[in-house]
Amino acid sequence: MTRLAFILALLFTAPWEEAEIVDVKDRGAVDLKPFNCQDVTRSSVISRVCYDAKSRRMLVQRHAAYHQYCDLPKDTLDAFLNAPSMGQFFNANIKAAGRDGNGPYDCRTDKVLSDQ
C-alpha cells in the first residue's frame, strides 16, 4: 500500500509538459516549444504573442488565427508589447505593406524557414 501511495504521489507531483501545437496561416502546424508565449489582455485584436529569439520568429494570434512573422528584431517585439496601442503599432510597423504588398516581416517574401 505504501508503494502505491508513493507511485501516486510521484505521478501527481511530476511536472506535466504537454506539447502545444498551433495551426499557423500559410504555414500549417507549428510546435510552440521554442517560443516564449504571452497572453495579451489589453488588446481587442491581439490575444497572444509568441516569440522565438533564436530564429527571430513571432507568432501573433489575431481574431483567433495565428499569423507568423520572420526576422523580427527583439527591440521591435519589445516596442510592440509596450506600445500604447498594440493594434496601431502592429498595423504600422509589422503588418504594414511594402511595395510587394507584404509587410517587412512577412515570412513569404525571400525568407527561408527552418523547421524545429
Short mmCIF file of C-alpha atoms in Angstrom, two decimals:
data_model
loop_
_atom_site.label_atom_id
_atom_site.label_comp_id
_atom_site.label_asym_id
_atom_site.label_seq_id
_atom_site.Cartn_x
_atom_site.Cartn_y
_atom_site.Cartn_z
CA MET A 1 0.00 0.00 0.00
CA THR A 2 2.86 2.33 0.80
CA ARG A 3 4.40 1.63 -2.59
CA LEU A 4 1.13 2.50 -4.36
CA ALA A 5 0.83 5.75 -2.41
CA PHE A 6 4.41 6.63 -3.33
CA ILE A 7 3.80 5.96 -7.05
CA LEU A 8 0.61 8.02 -7.00
CA ALA A 9 2.42 10.85 -5.24
CA LEU A 10 5.11 10.81 -7.94
CA LEU A 11 2.51 10.87 -10.70
CA PHE A 12 0.61 13.81 -9.27
CA THR A 13 3.65 15.90 -8.32
CA ALA A 14 5.67 15.39 -11.53
CA PRO A 15 5.53 18.34 -13.90
CA TRP A 16 3.25 17.71 -16.85
CA GLU A 17 4.61 19.13 -20.05
CA GLU A 18 2.34 18.74 -23.00
CA ALA A 19 3.42 19.93 -26.41
CA GLU A 20 1.36 22.78 -27.73
CA ILE A 21 0.99 22.82 -31.48
CA VAL A 22 -0.95 25.56 -33.23
CA ASP A 23 -2.12 25.97 -36.80
CA VAL A 24 -0.45 28.99 -38.40
CA LYS A 25 -1.87 30.63 -41.52
CA ASP A 26 0.26 29.97 -44.62
CA ARG A 27 2.49 27.64 -42.59
CA GLY A 28 0.50 24.81 -41.02
CA ALA A 29 1.24 23.14 -37.69
CA VAL A 30 3.90 24.82 -35.53
CA ASP A 31 5.20 23.48 -32.21
CA LEU A 32 5.38 26.27 -29.65
CA LYS A 33 8.14 24.62 -27.62
CA PRO A 34 10.93 27.01 -28.77
CA PHE A 35 8.66 30.05 -28.39
CA ASN A 36 8.12 32.25 -25.36
CA CYS A 37 4.37 32.97 -25.40
CA GLN A 38 2.35 35.52 -23.51
CA ASP A 39 -1.35 36.14 -23.46
CA VAL A 40 -2.47 39.68 -24.25
CA THR A 41 -5.47 41.09 -22.41
CA ARG A 42 -5.20 44.77 -23.28
CA SER A 43 -5.91 44.50 -27.00
CA SER A 44 -9.23 43.88 -28.71
CA VAL A 45 -7.49 42.40 -31.75
CA ILE A 46 -4.38 40.60 -30.49
CA SER A 47 -4.83 37.85 -27.94
CA ARG A 48 -1.44 36.12 -27.84
CA VAL A 49 2.14 36.78 -28.89
CA CYS A 50 4.83 34.09 -29.14
CA TYR A 51 8.48 34.84 -29.95
CA ASP A 52 11.44 32.59 -30.68
CA ALA A 53 14.59 34.65 -30.08
CA LYS A 54 16.88 32.14 -31.78
CA SER A 55 15.04 32.17 -35.11
CA ARG A 56 13.64 35.71 -34.64
CA ARG A 57 10.15 34.46 -35.48
CA MET A 58 6.98 35.83 -33.96
CA LEU A 59 3.53 34.29 -33.95
CA VAL A 60 0.60 36.60 -33.32
CA GLN A 61 -2.89 35.35 -32.59
CA ARG A 62 -5.32 37.82 -34.15
CA HIS A 63 -9.04 37.13 -34.32
CA ALA A 64 -8.43 33.51 -33.20
CA ALA A 65 -5.96 32.79 -36.05
CA TYR A 66 -2.18 32.59 -35.74
CA HIS A 67 -0.01 34.53 -38.19
CA GLN A 68 3.77 34.23 -38.50
CA TYR A 69 6.35 36.99 -38.91
CA CYS A 70 10.02 36.37 -39.68
CA ASP A 71 13.32 38.07 -38.94
CA LEU A 72 11.67 40.30 -36.35
CA PRO A 73 14.25 42.04 -34.11
CA LYS A 74 13.82 41.75 -30.33
CA ASP A 75 13.64 45.54 -29.97
CA THR A 76 10.68 45.63 -32.38
CA LEU A 77 8.97 42.94 -30.30
CA ASP A 78 9.59 44.93 -27.12
CA ALA A 79 8.23 48.12 -28.71
CA PHE A 80 5.17 46.19 -29.91
CA LEU A 81 4.46 44.70 -26.48
CA ASN A 82 4.90 48.08 -24.76
CA ALA A 83 3.10 50.27 -27.29
CA PRO A 84 0.15 52.33 -26.00
CA SER A 85 -1.92 50.70 -28.77
CA MET A 86 -0.65 47.28 -29.79
CA GLY A 87 -3.03 47.17 -32.76
CA GLN A 88 -1.85 50.51 -34.14
CA PHE A 89 1.82 49.61 -33.67
CA PHE A 90 1.25 46.23 -35.29
CA ASN A 91 -0.52 47.71 -38.32
CA ALA A 92 2.03 50.49 -38.81
CA ASN A 93 5.28 48.62 -38.12
CA ILE A 94 4.83 44.87 -38.51
CA LYS A 95 1.94 44.21 -40.86
CA ALA A 96 2.38 47.38 -42.95
CA ALA A 97 2.54 46.58 -46.66
CA GLY A 98 5.61 47.41 -48.70
CA ARG A 99 5.99 47.62 -52.46
CA ASP A 100 5.24 43.94 -52.95
CA GLY A 101 2.08 44.14 -50.86
CA ASN A 102 3.67 42.25 -47.97
CA GLY A 103 4.86 43.65 -44.67
CA PRO A 104 8.54 43.98 -43.73
CA TYR A 105 8.44 40.80 -41.64
CA ASP A 106 6.27 38.68 -43.93
CA CYS A 107 7.67 35.14 -43.99
CA ARG A 108 6.51 34.54 -47.55
CA THR A 109 8.95 37.03 -49.11
CA ASP A 110 12.51 35.77 -49.57
CA LYS A 111 12.82 34.31 -46.08
CA VAL A 112 13.84 30.70 -45.62
CA LEU A 113 12.20 28.96 -42.69
CA SER A 114 13.90 26.12 -40.90
CA ASP A 115 11.77 23.56 -39.16
CA GLN A 116 12.39 22.99 -35.49
#
